[in-house]
XYZ file of C-alpha atoms in Angstrom:
346
model
C -15.171 -32.090 19.627
C -17.997 -34.573 19.462
C -16.534 -35.637 16.096
C -13.182 -36.043 18.019
C -14.451 -38.255 20.804
C -16.543 -40.395 18.626
C -13.794 -41.062 16.190
C -11.363 -41.854 18.776
C -13.870 -44.181 20.531
C -14.554 -46.233 17.365
C -11.573 -45.968 15.363
C -8.771 -45.038 17.414
C -7.733 -41.835 15.559
C -8.639 -38.296 15.196
C -11.261 -37.669 12.309
C -9.139 -34.864 11.101
C -5.460 -34.044 10.749
C -5.675 -30.694 12.122
C -8.440 -28.201 13.500
C -8.795 -24.619 14.473
C -11.012 -23.676 17.301
C -12.164 -20.332 18.601
C -13.904 -18.633 21.547
C -17.635 -17.763 21.888
C -18.910 -14.925 19.499
C -20.335 -12.023 21.648
C -21.875 -8.731 21.095
C -19.206 -5.717 20.640
C -20.404 -4.686 24.143
C -19.338 -7.994 25.617
C -22.921 -9.293 26.015
C -23.632 -12.859 24.962
C -25.849 -13.378 22.051
C -28.693 -15.898 22.033
C -32.139 -16.502 20.606
C -34.089 -14.409 23.342
C -31.334 -11.746 23.186
C -32.034 -8.532 21.291
C -28.359 -7.946 20.631
C -28.006 -10.473 17.659
C -26.049 -9.804 14.780
C -27.250 -12.164 12.015
C -24.664 -13.307 9.326
C -27.278 -12.834 6.866
C -28.019 -9.118 7.503
C -24.321 -8.393 7.252
C -24.030 -9.988 4.095
C -27.196 -8.395 2.849
C -26.134 -4.955 4.013
C -22.522 -4.987 3.465
C -21.564 -8.056 1.402
C -20.174 -11.451 2.140
C -16.424 -10.044 1.941
C -16.884 -7.813 4.786
C -17.907 -10.946 6.981
C -15.109 -12.925 5.780
C -12.807 -9.797 6.576
C -14.397 -9.864 10.186
C -13.552 -13.440 10.483
C -10.112 -13.022 9.067
C -9.172 -9.841 11.100
C -10.458 -11.381 14.470
C -8.302 -13.023 17.218
C -9.824 -16.423 17.460
C -8.062 -17.621 20.415
C -10.223 -15.303 22.689
C -13.943 -14.681 22.487
C -15.004 -12.933 19.220
C -16.911 -9.669 19.335
C -19.063 -8.189 16.454
C -21.411 -5.424 16.346
C -22.303 -2.342 14.208
C -19.239 -0.377 15.165
C -16.689 -3.403 14.613
C -18.635 -3.861 11.029
C -18.099 -0.541 10.345
C -14.366 -0.718 11.136
C -14.068 -3.724 9.086
C -16.067 -1.871 6.152
C -13.398 0.948 6.287
C -10.659 -1.694 5.922
C -12.361 -3.284 3.085
C -12.690 0.005 1.034
C -9.001 0.746 1.387
C -7.987 -2.625 0.322
C -10.520 -2.190 -2.629
C -9.081 1.165 -3.630
C -5.809 -0.279 -3.767
C -6.829 -2.700 -6.160
C -8.789 -0.012 -8.079
C -5.877 2.108 -8.394
C -3.718 -0.713 -9.722
C -6.562 -1.621 -12.182
C -7.154 1.663 -13.548
C -3.551 2.373 -14.191
C -3.220 -1.058 -16.020
C -5.524 -0.091 -18.981
C -4.034 -1.338 -22.172
C -1.198 -2.686 -20.488
C 0.448 -5.548 -22.630
C 3.396 -7.875 -22.492
C 5.279 -5.542 -25.147
C 5.375 -2.783 -22.490
C 7.020 -5.067 -19.858
C 10.493 -4.459 -19.204
C 12.965 -6.718 -17.449
C 13.981 -6.603 -13.632
C 17.314 -5.138 -14.445
C 15.656 -2.195 -16.170
C 13.607 -1.054 -13.278
C 14.498 1.715 -11.305
C 15.540 1.906 -7.578
C 12.057 2.681 -6.024
C 10.479 -0.007 -8.206
C 13.154 -2.301 -6.965
C 12.522 -1.429 -3.367
C 8.664 -2.059 -3.528
C 9.382 -5.516 -5.109
C 11.747 -6.376 -2.324
C 9.107 -5.042 0.147
C 6.806 -7.492 -1.640
C 8.955 -10.490 -1.113
C 9.168 -9.659 2.545
C 5.325 -9.473 2.703
C 4.984 -12.817 0.970
C 7.430 -14.524 3.135
C 5.516 -13.453 6.097
C 1.936 -14.000 4.920
C 2.667 -17.506 3.509
C 4.270 -18.575 7.016
C 1.118 -17.213 8.677
C -1.202 -18.750 6.213
C 0.371 -22.257 7.058
C -0.083 -21.848 10.848
C -3.726 -20.254 10.589
C -2.913 -17.039 11.980
C -5.211 -15.061 9.769
C -5.334 -12.147 11.693
C -1.598 -11.387 11.107
C -2.297 -12.197 7.572
C -4.771 -9.675 7.365
C -2.645 -6.995 9.294
C 0.504 -7.551 7.061
C -1.460 -7.196 3.872
C -3.562 -4.250 4.982
C -0.410 -2.360 6.131
C 1.609 -3.050 3.085
C -1.496 -1.691 0.983
C -1.984 1.433 3.138
C 1.656 2.205 4.295
C 3.681 1.034 1.267
C 1.506 1.464 -1.639
C -1.251 4.230 -1.080
C 0.473 6.566 1.163
C 3.937 6.193 -0.530
C 4.629 4.476 -3.729
C 1.189 5.417 -5.430
C 1.478 8.870 -4.332
C 4.777 9.312 -5.835
C 4.109 7.316 -9.042
C 1.006 9.522 -9.892
C 2.886 12.117 -11.648
C 4.686 9.458 -13.687
C 1.645 7.525 -14.591
C -0.305 10.551 -15.465
C 2.372 12.930 -16.964
C 5.207 10.941 -18.470
C 4.839 9.969 -22.120
C 3.770 6.257 -22.891
C 7.122 5.554 -24.043
C 9.202 6.828 -21.010
C 11.158 4.189 -19.119
C 9.952 5.230 -15.871
C 6.290 4.865 -16.819
C 7.159 1.225 -18.180
C 8.808 0.520 -14.939
C 5.767 1.661 -12.839
C 3.288 -0.249 -14.975
C 5.524 -3.435 -14.767
C 5.317 -3.357 -11.096
C 1.839 -2.542 -10.852
C 1.101 -5.713 -13.089
C 3.175 -7.834 -10.698
C 1.649 -6.435 -7.713
C -1.920 -6.965 -9.259
C -1.240 -10.595 -9.518
C 0.582 -11.193 -6.203
C -1.680 -9.205 -4.010
C -5.081 -10.906 -5.699
C -3.451 -14.549 -5.029
C -2.547 -13.289 -1.357
C -6.138 -11.878 -0.873
C -8.150 -14.274 -2.639
C -8.584 -16.746 0.493
C -10.052 -13.942 2.385
C -11.907 -11.674 -0.139
C -12.939 -14.408 -2.511
C -15.707 -12.147 -4.198
C -13.640 -9.117 -4.731
C -10.489 -10.861 -5.856
C -12.629 -12.546 -8.315
C -14.463 -9.345 -9.418
C -10.865 -7.710 -9.999
C -9.475 -10.665 -11.923
C -12.485 -10.860 -14.204
C -12.816 -7.162 -15.047
C -8.996 -7.729 -16.454
C -9.152 -11.155 -17.981
C -12.916 -11.690 -18.392
C -14.763 -14.623 -16.978
C -13.104 -17.539 -18.773
C -10.538 -17.431 -16.103
C -10.805 -17.264 -12.156
C -8.170 -16.268 -9.315
C -9.335 -19.353 -7.623
C -7.462 -21.465 -10.059
C -4.132 -19.873 -9.562
C -1.525 -21.063 -7.039
C 0.332 -18.779 -4.883
C 3.320 -17.120 -6.555
C 6.767 -18.575 -5.706
C 8.785 -16.373 -3.574
C 11.241 -14.407 -5.953
C 14.345 -14.394 -3.665
C 16.384 -12.400 -6.163
C 14.031 -9.478 -5.759
C 15.399 -9.172 -2.298
C 17.416 -6.097 -1.786
C 18.287 -5.225 1.735
C 20.431 -2.359 0.781
C 17.610 -0.821 -0.749
C 15.475 -1.345 2.298
C 17.868 0.441 4.299
C 18.335 3.321 1.691
C 14.545 3.975 1.186
C 13.808 3.758 5.202
C 16.084 6.928 5.261
C 14.261 8.662 2.540
C 10.930 7.904 3.928
C 12.314 9.477 7.261
C 13.155 12.657 5.391
C 9.933 12.691 3.320
C 7.841 12.270 6.467
C 9.517 15.252 8.221
C 8.964 17.187 5.082
C 5.456 16.556 4.613
C 4.932 17.133 8.520
C 5.906 20.627 8.159
C 4.074 21.343 4.954
C 0.807 20.019 6.472
C 1.451 22.497 9.315
C 1.504 25.473 6.657
C -1.316 24.168 4.956
C -3.439 24.364 8.176
C -2.260 28.023 8.573
C -3.493 28.579 5.053
C -0.104 29.560 3.724
C 0.103 26.982 0.995
C -2.099 24.805 -0.614
C -0.748 21.875 -2.444
C 2.624 20.531 -1.694
C 3.808 21.391 -5.059
C 3.673 25.034 -3.941
C 6.273 24.479 -1.388
C 9.906 25.728 -1.564
C 11.817 23.633 1.021
C 15.117 24.388 2.978
C 16.124 20.996 4.487
C 18.820 20.773 7.202
C 20.344 17.345 7.666
C 22.697 17.175 10.889
C 23.746 13.743 10.561
C 26.411 12.045 8.233
C 24.051 9.134 7.237
C 22.340 11.829 5.224
C 25.336 13.079 3.222
C 24.752 10.947 0.152
C 20.989 12.040 -0.288
C 20.249 12.584 -3.811
C 18.513 15.990 -4.001
C 16.430 15.457 -7.294
C 15.161 12.215 -6.027
C 14.261 13.465 -2.555
C 12.352 16.423 -4.403
C 10.520 13.994 -6.677
C 9.384 11.746 -3.720
C 8.496 14.439 -1.665
C 6.083 15.808 -4.300
C 7.426 19.436 -3.850
C 8.824 22.029 -6.607
C 11.786 23.208 -4.964
C 14.459 21.926 -2.241
C 17.708 23.187 -1.076
C 19.893 20.914 1.226
C 22.130 21.940 4.122
C 24.465 19.614 5.702
C 24.251 21.303 9.035
C 21.990 21.062 12.196
C 18.575 22.548 12.067
C 18.438 26.099 13.087
C 15.829 27.291 15.796
C 13.182 28.445 13.070
C 13.161 24.811 11.722
C 10.281 22.428 11.894
C 12.131 19.730 13.750
C 11.199 16.224 13.278
C 9.832 14.476 16.740
C 11.524 11.191 15.803
C 14.930 12.506 14.521
C 16.252 15.698 15.835
C 18.780 15.984 13.182
C 16.198 16.921 10.395
C 14.963 20.608 10.315
C 12.395 21.955 7.658
C 11.576 25.415 6.670
C 8.586 25.697 4.317
C 7.958 28.810 2.190
C 5.752 29.342 -0.863
C 7.641 28.906 -4.204
C 7.737 31.981 -6.789
C 7.655 30.109 -9.639
C 4.963 29.282 -12.070
C 2.639 26.489 -12.102
C 2.536 24.040 -15.124
C -1.051 23.646 -16.460
C -0.421 20.182 -17.041
C 1.629 18.366 -14.178
C 0.937 21.239 -11.719
C 4.627 21.348 -10.823
C 6.235 25.156 -10.461
C 9.219 26.044 -12.773
C 11.179 29.455 -12.813
C 9.941 29.896 -16.508
C 7.390 28.045 -18.898
C 6.399 28.019 -22.504
C 2.792 28.306 -23.356
C 1.894 27.706 -19.653
C 3.348 24.336 -19.542
C 6.863 22.959 -18.602
C 9.380 21.437 -21.056
C 8.753 17.908 -19.925
C 4.973 18.136 -20.800
C 5.834 20.355 -23.994
C 7.860 17.420 -25.075
C 4.976 14.584 -24.074
C 2.410 16.766 -26.040
């Protein structure tokens, strides 16, 4: 404000092209922080205890249009959010070990799920870049955090673990997944770099060494050819059904009737015509179950019925199959305690 007044008075112009202002910083209980107050959160203490990126994350996730609050509980919440983002990057890094350009496959060779994730990534990048331009850092953080938590950790990674850990190194699905993980690594790091500058640099150097820096890279150009609205619609339907199946399984797990979801045999009742084109094998794989029977009829009274969609009903029972010692899926018969796929891989 002082710079603005002085510059306009002496030069007739503002001293900057744009400026971002924010409210006062208060303690998390709303009390004013001052030198005489005991309720002071010193930036140096936060950095020493939790790291500079935690403080940066608090800044980015705060609504600066109002008074900002900070305190032990708020910092703890930011530490939890940071841990989720860091774990996302760790998973990607861990599963890109020994990845090379020889393994990369063309976009047209990727499978539907990988196309869907790239389509979601493009949607994310568009929104993030638009919000960076107007200094809406809180929305930037929220968008990236929700993508990493909901689309990646809880959905894509959960499904792809079986492919990454159990398929052969030469399998097309595994190459497809690793190609997408490499894309996610580069695009997510550049989006996060302005906020988590130390963490993204650490992740970058752990893969490429200290001769390069993430902070010399530009944001990636938006790949509009990756946009697939048709797949966005398709996978929302599959995710809706998967959520109902997981909800029913979780009840049985709490009742100690089954352990892992792979122990579950599912009878699925779909009473809506929009579910007529469901691929049974695909749904079984993404739901991480061993047996699935689909009935194109309304749910019966003994079904677990989704709260969000009364046309989805689920009955869970324990599979009678044998457990493969390698991939942990259940099959009607095994050879030397492992399934046919694992036998071929070994």
